[in-house]
Every structure is written in C-alpha cells, then in structure tokens.
Coordinates of C-alpha atoms in Angstrom, one line a residue:
Chain A
X1 CA 0.1 0.0 -0.1
X2 CA 1.1 3.4 -1.2
X3 CA 2.5 5.8 1.6
X4 CA 0.6 8.4 0.7
X5 CA -0.1 11.9 2.1
X6 CA -1.9 14.3 1.5
X7 CA -1.5 18.2 2.4
X8 CA -4.2 20.6 2.5
X9 CA -4.2 24.6 2.9
X10 CA -4.9 27.8 1.7
X11 CA -3.3 30.3 -0.1
X12 CA 0.3 31.1 1.9
X13 CA -0.3 28.7 4.3
X14 CA 3.0 27.3 4.5
X15 CA 1.7 23.8 2.9
X16 CA 4.4 23.3 0.2
X17 CA 7.0 24.0 3.1
X18 CA 5.3 21.4 5.2
X19 CA 5.6 18.7 2.5
X20 CA 9.0 19.3 1.4
X21 CA 10.1 19.0 4.9
X22 CA 8.2 15.9 5.3
X23 CA 9.7 14.6 2.2
X24 CA 13.3 15.5 3.1
X25 CA 12.7 13.9 6.7
X26 CA 12.4 10.6 5.4
X27 CA 15.3 8.2 5.8
X28 CA 17.4 6.7 3.3
X29 CA 15.3 7.3 0.1
X30 CA 16.6 8.3 -3.7
X31 CA 17.0 12.0 -4.1
X32 CA 13.2 13.1 -4.0
X33 CA 11.4 14.0 -7.2
X34 CA 9.4 17.2 -7.3
X35 CA 6.5 17.4 -9.6
X36 CA 5.7 20.8 -10.6
X37 CA 2.2 21.7 -12.0
X38 CA 2.7 25.3 -11.8
X39 CA 2.8 27.1 -15.3
X40 CA 4.0 30.8 -16.1
X41 CA 0.9 32.6 -17.8
X42 CA 2.3 35.9 -16.7
X43 CA 5.0 37.6 -14.9
X44 CA 3.3 37.3 -12.0
X45 CA 3.0 33.3 -11.9
X46 CA 6.6 33.5 -12.9
X47 CA 7.3 35.0 -10.5
X48 CA 5.7 32.6 -7.7
X49 CA 7.2 29.7 -9.2
X50 CA 11.0 31.5 -9.4
X51 CA 10.0 31.8 -5.5
X52 CA 9.2 28.1 -5.1
X53 CA 12.0 26.9 -6.9
X54 CA 14.5 29.5 -4.6
X55 CA 12.9 27.4 -1.4
X56 CA 14.0 24.4 -2.7
X57 CA 17.5 25.4 -4.1
X58 CA 20.8 23.4 -3.0
X59 CA 18.4 21.2 -1.3
X60 CA 18.9 17.9 -3.7
X61 CA 15.4 18.0 -5.4
X62 CA 15.2 16.9 -9.1
X63 CA 12.3 19.0 -10.6
X64 CA 10.1 17.7 -13.5
X65 CA 7.3 19.8 -14.8
X66 CA 3.9 18.2 -15.1
X67 CA 1.2 20.5 -15.6
X68 CA -1.1 18.1 -17.6
X69 CA 0.3 14.8 -18.0
X70 CA 1.1 14.3 -13.8
X71 CA 0.0 10.8 -14.2
X72 CA 2.7 9.8 -17.0
X73 CA 5.1 11.7 -14.7
X74 CA 4.2 9.8 -11.7
X75 CA 4.9 6.3 -13.7
X76 CA 8.0 7.4 -15.4
X77 CA 10.1 8.2 -11.9
X78 CA 12.6 5.6 -10.4
X79 CA 10.4 3.2 -7.6
X80 CA 12.7 4.2 -5.0
X81 CA 12.3 8.0 -5.7
X82 CA 10.0 9.8 -3.3
X83 CA 7.7 12.0 -4.9
X84 CA 6.2 15.5 -4.1
X85 CA 3.2 16.6 -6.4
X86 CA 2.8 20.6 -5.8
X87 CA 0.1 21.2 -6.7
X88 CA -3.0 19.0 -6.9
X89 CA -5.5 22.0 -7.3
X90 CA -3.3 23.6 -10.2
X91 CA -3.5 20.6 -12.1
X92 CA -7.1 20.0 -11.9
X93 CA -7.0 24.2 -12.9
X94 CA -4.7 23.3 -15.8
X95 CA -6.8 19.9 -16.8
X96 CA -10.2 22.2 -16.9
X97 CA -8.6 25.1 -19.1
X98 CA -7.1 22.3 -21.4
X99 CA -10.8 20.9 -21.8
X100 CA -9.8 17.3 -20.7
X101 CA -11.7 14.5 -19.6
X102 CA -11.7 15.0 -15.8
X103 CA -13.2 11.8 -14.4
X104 CA -10.8 10.0 -16.7
X105 CA -8.0 12.3 -15.6
X106 CA -8.8 11.8 -12.0
X107 CA -8.8 8.0 -12.2
X108 CA -5.4 8.1 -13.9
X109 CA -3.8 10.0 -11.3
X110 CA -5.4 8.2 -8.3
X111 CA -4.0 5.1 -9.8
X112 CA -0.7 6.6 -10.7
X113 CA -0.5 7.6 -7.0
X114 CA -1.6 4.3 -5.9
X115 CA 1.0 2.4 -7.9
X116 CA 4.4 4.1 -6.3
X117 CA 6.1 1.9 -4.1
X118 CA 8.0 5.2 -2.3
X119 CA 6.4 8.1 -0.3
X120 CA 4.1 10.1 -2.1
X121 CA 3.0 13.8 -0.8
X122 CA 0.6 15.6 -2.7
X123 CA 0.0 19.3 -1.9
X124 CA -3.6 20.7 -2.7
X125 CA -5.4 23.9 -2.0
X126 CA -9.0 24.4 0.0
X127 CA -10.6 26.9 -1.8
X128 CA -14.2 26.1 -0.7
X129 CA -14.6 28.5 2.3
X130 CA -15.0 32.1 0.9
X131 CA -18.5 33.5 -0.8
X132 CA -19.9 31.4 -3.7
X133 CA -18.0 33.2 -6.7
X134 CA -19.9 35.1 -9.1
X135 CA -19.2 33.2 -12.4
X136 CA -20.0 29.8 -12.9
X137 CA -16.4 28.4 -14.4
X138 CA -15.3 29.4 -10.7
X139 CA -17.7 27.3 -9.3
X140 CA -17.5 24.3 -11.2
X141 CA -13.6 24.9 -10.3
X142 CA -14.5 25.1 -6.7
X143 CA -16.8 21.7 -6.8
X144 CA -14.0 20.0 -8.6
X145 CA -11.3 20.7 -6.5
X146 CA -13.6 19.7 -3.4
X147 CA -14.5 16.8 -5.0
X148 CA -10.7 16.0 -5.8
X149 CA -9.6 16.7 -2.5
X150 CA -12.5 14.4 -0.6
X151 CA -11.6 11.5 -3.0
X152 CA -7.8 11.5 -2.3
X153 CA -8.2 12.3 1.2
X154 CA -10.5 9.0 1.3
X155 CA -7.1 7.4 -0.1
X156 CA -4.7 8.8 1.9
X157 CA -3.2 7.1 4.9
X158 CA -2.3 10.9 6.5
X159 CA -4.1 14.2 5.8
X160 CA -2.6 17.5 7.5
X161 CA -4.6 20.6 7.3
X162 CA -2.2 23.6 7.2
X163 CA -3.0 27.0 8.5
X164 CA -0.4 29.6 9.2
X165 CA 2.6 27.1 8.6
X166 CA 0.9 24.9 11.7
X167 CA -0.2 21.2 10.8
X168 CA -3.4 19.4 12.1
X169 CA -4.2 16.3 11.6
X170 CA -7.1 15.3 10.0
X171 CA -6.5 11.5 9.4
X172 CA -3.6 9.3 10.5
X173 CA -2.0 11.7 12.8
X174 CA 1.0 13.9 12.2
Chain B
X1 CA -32.3 18.8 25.9
X2 CA -32.6 18.6 22.3
X3 CA -29.6 16.5 20.8
X4 CA -28.3 19.1 18.2
X5 CA -25.2 18.5 15.9
X6 CA -24.0 21.3 13.7
X7 CA -21.9 20.4 10.6
X8 CA -19.9 23.2 9.2
X9 CA -17.7 23.2 6.1
X10 CA -16.8 24.7 2.9
X11 CA -18.4 24.0 -0.5
X12 CA -17.7 20.2 -1.6
X13 CA -16.3 19.5 1.9
X14 CA -18.6 16.3 2.4
X15 CA -20.3 17.8 5.0
X16 CA -23.8 16.6 3.9
X17 CA -22.7 13.5 3.4
X18 CA -21.4 13.3 6.6
X19 CA -24.6 14.7 8.2
X20 CA -26.6 11.9 6.2
X21 CA -24.5 9.2 7.7
X22 CA -24.7 10.4 11.2
X23 CA -28.7 10.4 10.9
X24 CA -28.6 7.0 9.4
X25 CA -26.6 5.8 12.3
X26 CA -28.9 6.6 14.7
X27 CA -30.7 3.3 16.7
X28 CA -34.2 2.7 16.5
X29 CA -35.7 5.9 15.5
X30 CA -38.4 6.7 13.1
X31 CA -37.9 7.4 9.0
X32 CA -35.4 10.4 9.0
X33 CA -36.7 13.8 7.6
X34 CA -34.6 15.7 5.5
X35 CA -35.5 19.4 5.2
X36 CA -34.1 20.8 2.1
X37 CA -33.6 24.7 2.1
X38 CA -32.3 24.7 -1.9
X39 CA -34.3 26.4 -4.7
X40 CA -33.6 25.9 -8.1
X41 CA -33.1 29.4 -9.5
X42 CA -31.4 27.9 -12.9
X43 CA -30.3 24.5 -14.3
X44 CA -26.9 24.5 -12.6
X45 CA -29.0 24.8 -9.2
X46 CA -31.7 22.2 -10.4
X47 CA -28.6 19.9 -11.5
X48 CA -27.2 20.5 -7.8
X49 CA -30.4 19.8 -6.6
X50 CA -30.6 16.6 -8.5
X51 CA -27.3 15.3 -7.5
X52 CA -28.1 15.6 -4.0
X53 CA -31.0 13.8 -4.1
X54 CA -29.6 10.9 -6.3
X55 CA -27.0 10.3 -3.0
X56 CA -30.0 9.8 -0.5
X57 CA -32.1 7.6 -3.2
X58 CA -33.1 4.4 -1.7
X59 CA -32.1 5.5 1.6
X60 CA -35.4 5.9 3.3
X61 CA -35.5 9.7 3.8
X62 CA -38.5 11.6 3.7
X63 CA -37.6 15.0 1.8
X64 CA -39.7 18.4 2.7
X65 CA -38.9 21.7 1.1
X66 CA -38.3 24.3 3.3
X67 CA -36.7 27.2 1.5
X68 CA -38.1 29.9 3.9
X69 CA -40.5 28.3 6.1
X70 CA -37.9 25.7 8.0
X71 CA -38.9 26.8 11.6
X72 CA -42.8 25.9 10.4
X73 CA -41.2 22.8 8.9
X74 CA -39.3 22.0 12.0
X75 CA -42.5 21.9 14.1
X76 CA -44.6 20.0 11.7
X77 CA -42.5 16.9 11.6
X78 CA -43.3 13.7 13.8
X79 CA -41.9 14.3 17.5
X80 CA -39.7 11.0 17.1
X81 CA -38.1 11.6 14.0
X82 CA -34.8 12.6 13.6
X83 CA -34.2 15.8 11.3
X84 CA -31.5 16.7 8.7
X85 CA -31.6 20.3 8.0
X86 CA -29.6 20.8 4.9
X87 CA -28.5 23.6 4.8
X88 CA -29.1 26.8 6.8
X89 CA -26.8 29.0 4.9
X90 CA -28.7 28.5 2.0
X91 CA -32.0 29.3 3.9
X92 CA -30.2 32.4 5.3
X93 CA -29.4 33.4 1.9
X94 CA -33.1 32.6 1.0
X95 CA -34.4 35.1 3.9
X96 CA -32.2 37.7 2.7
X97 CA -33.6 37.4 -0.6
X98 CA -37.0 37.5 0.4
X99 CA -36.4 41.0 2.6
X100 CA -37.1 38.7 5.9
X101 CA -37.1 40.4 8.9
X102 CA -33.6 38.4 9.9
X103 CA -33.3 38.5 13.6
X104 CA -37.0 37.4 14.3
X105 CA -36.3 34.5 11.6
X106 CA -33.0 33.6 13.3
X107 CA -34.9 33.5 16.4
X108 CA -38.0 31.4 15.7
X109 CA -35.1 28.9 14.0
X110 CA -33.3 28.5 17.4
X111 CA -36.5 28.0 19.2
X112 CA -37.9 25.0 16.3
X113 CA -34.7 23.4 16.5
X114 CA -34.2 23.4 20.4
X115 CA -38.2 22.1 20.6
X116 CA -37.5 18.9 18.8
X117 CA -37.6 16.0 21.0
X118 CA -35.6 13.7 18.6
X119 CA -31.8 14.6 17.1
X120 CA -31.6 17.3 14.4
X121 CA -28.1 17.7 12.6
X122 CA -27.9 21.0 10.7
X123 CA -25.4 21.6 7.6
X124 CA -23.8 25.1 7.5
X125 CA -21.3 26.8 5.2
X126 CA -18.3 28.4 6.4
X127 CA -18.2 31.4 4.0
X128 CA -16.0 33.9 5.7
X129 CA -12.5 32.6 5.0
X130 CA -11.9 34.4 1.6
X131 CA -11.1 37.7 0.4
X132 CA -13.6 40.4 1.6
X133 CA -16.1 40.6 -1.1
X134 CA -16.2 43.6 -3.6
X135 CA -20.3 43.9 -3.2
X136 CA -22.0 45.1 0.0
X137 CA -24.7 42.6 0.1
X138 CA -22.2 39.9 -0.2
X139 CA -20.6 41.1 2.8
X140 CA -23.8 41.2 4.4
X141 CA -24.5 38.1 3.9
X142 CA -21.2 36.5 5.1
X143 CA -21.4 38.2 8.3
X144 CA -25.0 37.1 8.6
X145 CA -23.9 33.6 8.2
X146 CA -20.9 34.0 10.3
X147 CA -23.3 35.2 12.9
X148 CA -25.7 32.5 12.5
X149 CA -23.0 29.8 12.9
X150 CA -21.8 31.4 15.8
X151 CA -25.1 31.5 17.8
X152 CA -26.1 28.0 17.0
X153 CA -22.9 26.6 17.6
X154 CA -23.1 28.1 21.4
X155 CA -26.5 25.8 21.2
X156 CA -25.4 22.8 19.8
X157 CA -24.0 19.6 21.8
X158 CA -21.9 18.8 18.9
X159 CA -20.1 21.1 16.1
X160 CA -17.9 19.2 13.6
X161 CA -15.9 21.2 11.0
X162 CA -15.5 18.7 7.6
X163 CA -12.3 19.2 5.4
X164 CA -12.2 16.8 2.6
X165 CA -14.8 14.7 3.8
X166 CA -12.8 14.3 7.3
X167 CA -14.5 15.7 10.4
X168 CA -12.8 17.6 13.3
X169 CA -14.5 18.0 16.8
X170 CA -14.9 21.6 17.5
X171 CA -17.2 21.2 20.5
X172 CA -18.3 17.6 22.1
X173 CA -16.3 15.1 20.2
X174 CA -17.4 13.1 17.3
Chain C
X1 CA 10.5 35.8 26.2
X2 CA 6.7 37.8 25.4
X3 CA 3.6 35.6 26.4
X4 CA 2.3 35.9 22.9
X5 CA -0.8 34.6 21.5
X6 CA -2.3 34.6 17.8
X7 CA -6.2 34.3 17.1
X8 CA -6.8 33.5 13.8
X9 CA -10.2 33.1 12.2
X10 CA -12.7 34.1 9.1
X11 CA -15.1 37.2 9.1
X12 CA -17.4 36.5 12.0
X13 CA -16.2 33.6 13.6
X14 CA -15.7 35.2 16.9
X15 CA -12.0 35.8 17.0
X16 CA -12.2 39.3 18.6
X17 CA -14.5 38.0 21.3
X18 CA -12.5 35.2 22.0
X19 CA -9.3 37.3 22.1
X20 CA -11.3 40.2 24.6
X21 CA -12.3 37.1 26.7
X22 CA -8.7 35.8 26.8
X23 CA -7.2 39.2 28.3
X24 CA -9.9 39.8 30.5
X25 CA -9.0 36.2 31.9
X26 CA -5.6 37.4 32.8
X27 CA -4.9 37.6 36.8
X28 CA -3.7 40.8 38.3
X29 CA -2.7 43.0 35.3
X30 CA -3.1 46.6 34.8
X31 CA -6.2 48.0 32.7
X32 CA -6.0 46.1 29.1
X33 CA -5.1 48.3 26.0
X34 CA -7.3 47.7 23.0
X35 CA -5.0 48.8 20.0
X36 CA -7.7 49.1 17.1
X37 CA -6.3 49.1 13.1
X38 CA -9.9 49.8 11.9
X39 CA -10.2 52.7 9.7
X40 CA -13.8 54.1 9.1
X41 CA -13.8 54.6 5.3
X42 CA -17.4 54.8 4.9
X43 CA -20.7 54.2 6.9
X44 CA -20.4 50.5 6.8
X45 CA -17.1 50.6 8.3
X46 CA -18.2 53.0 11.4
X47 CA -20.9 51.1 11.7
X48 CA -18.8 47.7 12.5
X49 CA -16.2 50.0 14.3
X50 CA -18.7 51.3 16.7
X51 CA -20.4 47.4 17.0
X52 CA -17.0 46.1 18.1
X53 CA -16.8 49.1 20.5
X54 CA -20.1 48.7 22.0
X55 CA -19.0 44.9 22.5
X56 CA -16.5 46.2 24.7
X57 CA -18.0 48.8 26.8
X58 CA -18.2 49.0 30.2
X59 CA -15.5 46.3 30.5
X60 CA -12.5 48.7 31.4
X61 CA -10.4 48.8 28.1
X62 CA -8.4 51.8 27.1
X63 CA -8.5 52.1 23.3
X64 CA -5.9 53.5 20.9
X65 CA -6.5 53.7 17.4
X66 CA -3.4 52.7 15.5
X67 CA -4.3 51.9 12.0
X68 CA -0.7 52.6 10.6
X69 CA 2.0 53.4 13.5
X70 CA 1.1 49.9 15.3
X71 CA 5.0 49.4 16.3
X72 CA 5.2 52.6 18.0
X73 CA 1.5 52.0 20.0
X74 CA 2.7 48.9 21.0
X75 CA 5.8 50.6 22.5
X76 CA 4.2 53.4 24.3
X77 CA 2.1 51.3 26.4
X78 CA 2.8 50.8 30.4
X79 CA 4.9 47.7 30.5
X80 CA 2.5 46.1 32.6
X81 CA -0.6 46.5 30.4
X82 CA -1.9 43.4 28.6
X83 CA -2.7 44.6 25.0
X84 CA -4.9 43.0 22.5
X85 CA -4.2 44.1 19.0
X86 CA -7.3 43.9 16.7
X87 CA -6.6 43.3 14.0
X88 CA -2.9 42.4 11.8
X89 CA -4.9 42.0 9.0
X90 CA -6.5 45.5 8.7
X91 CA -3.2 47.1 9.8
X92 CA -1.6 45.2 6.9
X93 CA -4.2 46.2 4.4
X94 CA -3.8 50.0 5.9
X95 CA -0.2 49.5 5.3
X96 CA -0.6 48.3 1.6
X97 CA -3.2 51.0 0.9
X98 CA -0.3 53.7 2.0
X99 CA 2.4 52.5 -0.3
X100 CA 4.7 51.5 2.7
X101 CA 8.0 49.3 3.1
X102 CA 6.1 46.3 4.1
X103 CA 9.2 44.2 5.1
X104 CA 10.4 47.1 7.4
X105 CA 7.1 47.5 8.9
X106 CA 6.4 43.8 9.4
X107 CA 10.1 43.3 11.3
X108 CA 9.3 46.4 13.2
X109 CA 5.7 45.1 14.4
X110 CA 7.5 41.4 15.1
X111 CA 10.1 43.3 17.4
X112 CA 7.4 45.7 18.7
X113 CA 5.4 42.5 19.8
X114 CA 8.1 40.4 21.3
X115 CA 9.7 43.5 23.2
X116 CA 6.5 43.4 25.4
X117 CA 6.8 42.3 28.9
X118 CA 3.1 41.8 29.6
X119 CA 0.8 39.6 27.7
X120 CA -0.1 40.3 24.0
X121 CA -3.2 38.6 22.2
X122 CA -3.4 39.5 18.4
X123 CA -6.0 38.9 16.1
X124 CA -5.6 37.9 12.1
X125 CA -7.7 37.0 9.6
X126 CA -7.4 34.1 7.2
X127 CA -8.0 34.9 4.1
X128 CA -6.7 32.4 1.6
X129 CA -9.1 29.6 1.7
X130 CA -11.5 30.9 -1.0
X131 CA -11.2 30.9 -4.9
X132 CA -7.9 33.0 -6.1
X133 CA -9.3 36.6 -6.6
X134 CA -9.6 38.3 -10.0
X135 CA -7.8 41.3 -9.3
X136 CA -3.6 41.5 -8.8
X137 CA -3.8 43.5 -5.6
X138 CA -6.2 41.0 -3.8
X139 CA -3.8 38.5 -4.9
X140 CA -1.2 40.4 -3.3
X141 CA -2.9 41.0 -0.3
X142 CA -3.6 37.6 0.1
X143 CA -0.3 36.3 -0.2
X144 CA 1.2 39.2 2.6
X145 CA -1.5 38.2 4.8
X146 CA -0.7 34.6 4.7
X147 CA 3.1 35.1 5.0
X148 CA 2.4 37.7 8.0
X149 CA 0.0 34.9 9.5
X150 CA 2.9 32.1 9.3
X151 CA 5.5 34.6 10.3
X152 CA 3.7 35.9 13.8
X153 CA 2.6 31.9 14.4
X154 CA 6.3 31.0 14.2
X155 CA 6.8 33.4 17.0
X156 CA 3.6 32.9 19.2
X157 CA 3.4 30.9 22.4
X158 CA 0.0 29.9 21.5
X159 CA -2.0 30.0 18.3
X160 CA -5.9 29.3 18.1
X161 CA -8.1 28.8 15.0
X162 CA -11.6 30.2 15.8
X163 CA -14.4 28.8 13.8
X164 CA -18.3 29.5 14.6
X165 CA -17.0 30.9 18.2
X166 CA -15.4 27.9 18.8
X167 CA -11.5 27.3 19.4
X168 CA -9.3 25.1 18.3
X169 CA -5.3 24.9 19.5
X170 CA -2.6 24.8 16.6
X171 CA 0.2 25.6 18.8
X172 CA 0.7 25.5 22.6
X173 CA -2.7 24.3 23.8
X174 CA -5.7 26.9 24.6

C-alpha cells in the first residue's frame, strides 16, 4: 500500500514548505522528485514559480514539470524515489482549461499515485471556504477541487491541514 | 435538551454526506426527515439539487422542501423523527433575498430546533475565510452567515468541521 | 520571552470576542489596552467599528487607535498592561494602501510585539481559503496576509483557530 500523504491548506498557508520538510525527513531514500504543476502564464506566475524554486534550491531535489501529464510523470519516476506533487489544485485547473475529460484524468491520477512504491506527498488547496463565486466557471472549479480533495483524502494514509504554517492532523496523525 | 449537532464546512467538503451518515447511524428511530432549503433558480442549481437527491436515493428519507418556512417545517414533523437540515446557509440566503426580518427568523429557527425531541443535525457553510467580497450584499451575507453559525454553535451539543470529507470535532467530540 | 497569543479566524468567526475574553481572564494586570487598527472609510465601516466598541463597553478597556503606527503604539503602552491587537490583517491592508515598505513594517511589528513584558494577544484573519481573487492587488494582499500569519505564528507561544466561536489549538494548547 502506498505511503500517501495529502497536505491541504489555503494560499500562503505554508503547505508546500511542510510537504517538502516531510519528504526531506524520510530516511534512506533516493533523491526526491518535485513534480511541479505550475505554468507561468504571466510575470506574476513566473515570479511565484521562481520563488518556489528558490525555496528548494541546494536541497537536492530533481524537478519535473508536469502541468498536465501528471499521471505519466508519476509512472516515469524511479520506483524508490519519494515524490512531492505541488500542487493538485493547479493541475486540476490546468486540466479544466485544457478541456480535458476530468473523471478519466482523476481516475488515472489516483491509480498513478497508488501504484507508487515509495512515499508520495501531494499538496492541494482548500478553495471552498469563501463566498460563492460570481461566475459559473469558478463555481465548477471550486466543486471539482473539493471533490478531488475528498476522493484523495479517502485514499491517503495521512491528511494534514496547514494553517499559518501549523499542521493539524485530519487523518492518520502527524 | 435537544440532541443537536451542527456540521460546518466549505463547498464540496463532504459535510452533507457526513450529516446523512450520522442520521442514518441513529438507533431505533422513525424514518428520518430531510429538510431541504435549496431552491432551483437555474439549471445549475437544479442539477445540484438533483445530485443531492440522487445521493440519498433508496435510503428511506422523507424529503420536505423548506426554503423559507424552516421553523414551521421543523414544528410540523413527527416528534420521534430525526431531522437533517441541509442547509442553514442557503436558508439564510433565501431569507435575505426575500427581505425577511432576519433577527426574528433566526430566533424562530433557534427555538424550533431546540423544541425538537428527536435528534437534529444541521449543515451550514463556512463562507468567511476568503478575501473580503467586493459588493456590500455579499459582505452582509457573509457577516450574517458567520453570526448564525456562532449562535447555533453555542446551542449545539456537538459541532463538527468537515474538510475533504474528514471530520474535526470543534465541540462535544465526534 | 513575551507571552504572545495569535488568534486566527474568518470573518464573523468570533475571534475578537475570544481574544477579549482571554485578556480579561488574565490575573492581576493593569487595565488592558485595545489597539484598534480599523479605519472608517464609509458608513458600513463606521458601523462595524461602533459595533466592536459596543461589545467592549463598560469592560474597562483603554482604546488606542493605531491604523498604521502599530509598532510605535505597542512601544508606548505601560509595560505591565496586557495588549490586544485587533486586527493585524486590517493593519496590513492599511500599510499596503499607504504604499508602505512592507518588509520593514513587518520587522518592526514583530520586534515591538516580542519586546512587550506583559501578555499580547493579536487577532488576524485567514483570507486564503477561497477561490483565487480576480484582481492582482487582492492576490498580493492575500499572499502578504498569509505570510504575516505564518511569521507571527512561528513566534507565538499559542496559536488558536476560531470557527463559529469555537477555539481549536494549532500550537501551545488552549
């Protein structure tokens, strides 16, 4: 059974930092793989991506960009390598913008995660705790993100909610 | 004293499913009553309502629609029947759109819940954890929803926050 | 080491009330100081501020308005007086609107809090759990607020998340 941890949190909650720290604390593994789903659409996004990369600089990570083909990328990594997926919610957004078959993509993602032999830590955003968005696309995205989080949380051995950098165990302890 | 449980969560957090499961796990009660507050204003809402109904299909629930007259509907159910209210936040939105006397309506709702002999489980949305909304109506709604949640949480024996389908006890344990 | 408690929560979550109650429960201190960061830009804000003032009426608080010069105000209070800052997120918003040097202001704030001899309780909003805002300023604010919360949470002895008036210990217990 895959050692799968899901890290949930809001924007700038410290969820990525916690996820990286958990991977780095693993004993005796291969170099960890960082599966990046972010795409730089503009300067703001490029800056955000660069900021994240700077945070893991010199820490020995191998970065693989997988804005859409995340399942394939998961399958292509060395079996012993722990993998961090950052983040599922951006991947979902990319899939929706690309007009993908969402149920099929989510099925494939779940299978690819559960097929890993080494630990997987995935980061996802909680986006459903504000006012109902005005536009229908944002509402569909919000619903899809919530459903994806529920589904993967049901499969994960540990689920952690991060607030202001502080972890709270929702499932399986810290 | 009424056995009253308040289930809080964001959009697509799994809060309704948890609420239904709690009602169905009750021993030796009458058929449960589902007090639905949703109104279908358009195709998207109609689809959402149908989705919720499909989720409780064949599970023995009696559904009563109460988008506005929720207090009356609570008083009209058999005393031994457990009741699920899904959800309080939509009911509040309906009241505001109808121009109702909100303090009087909230008083009546609280009294109607606390007058029940059989267990009551109520679902409500957390809507205050995003950026301040641009328009004043959304801000008023957000404030009213937060105040309603605080007030009913103070009266409930158990309050549970649901994230990605996972419950967290805020009051009274799981 | 400063006795510093950070209270996080959404809009109308009851976080200010909890913070006030914690200050009032302190044994044997001077009259507490309420450092208010809210500015009334319009009637809605003025009403909100008046509502908060009414909530602490007759409770012995001394109120100091510090929408921008919060660090100075912290330093100017009697050493033995417990201080409530309500709230950090409004102060951050005021700083951004004033075009301040944010890193310098945040440094000064952190130092001013940690220099206090008497207990400090600070309230902050969680604003990152909704859909990504449409406009860039709101996104920058959301990021800055999240980073501020992370930073002060790392320095606080206790961090409490409030939902519907109910506290959840994220750090250091209740």
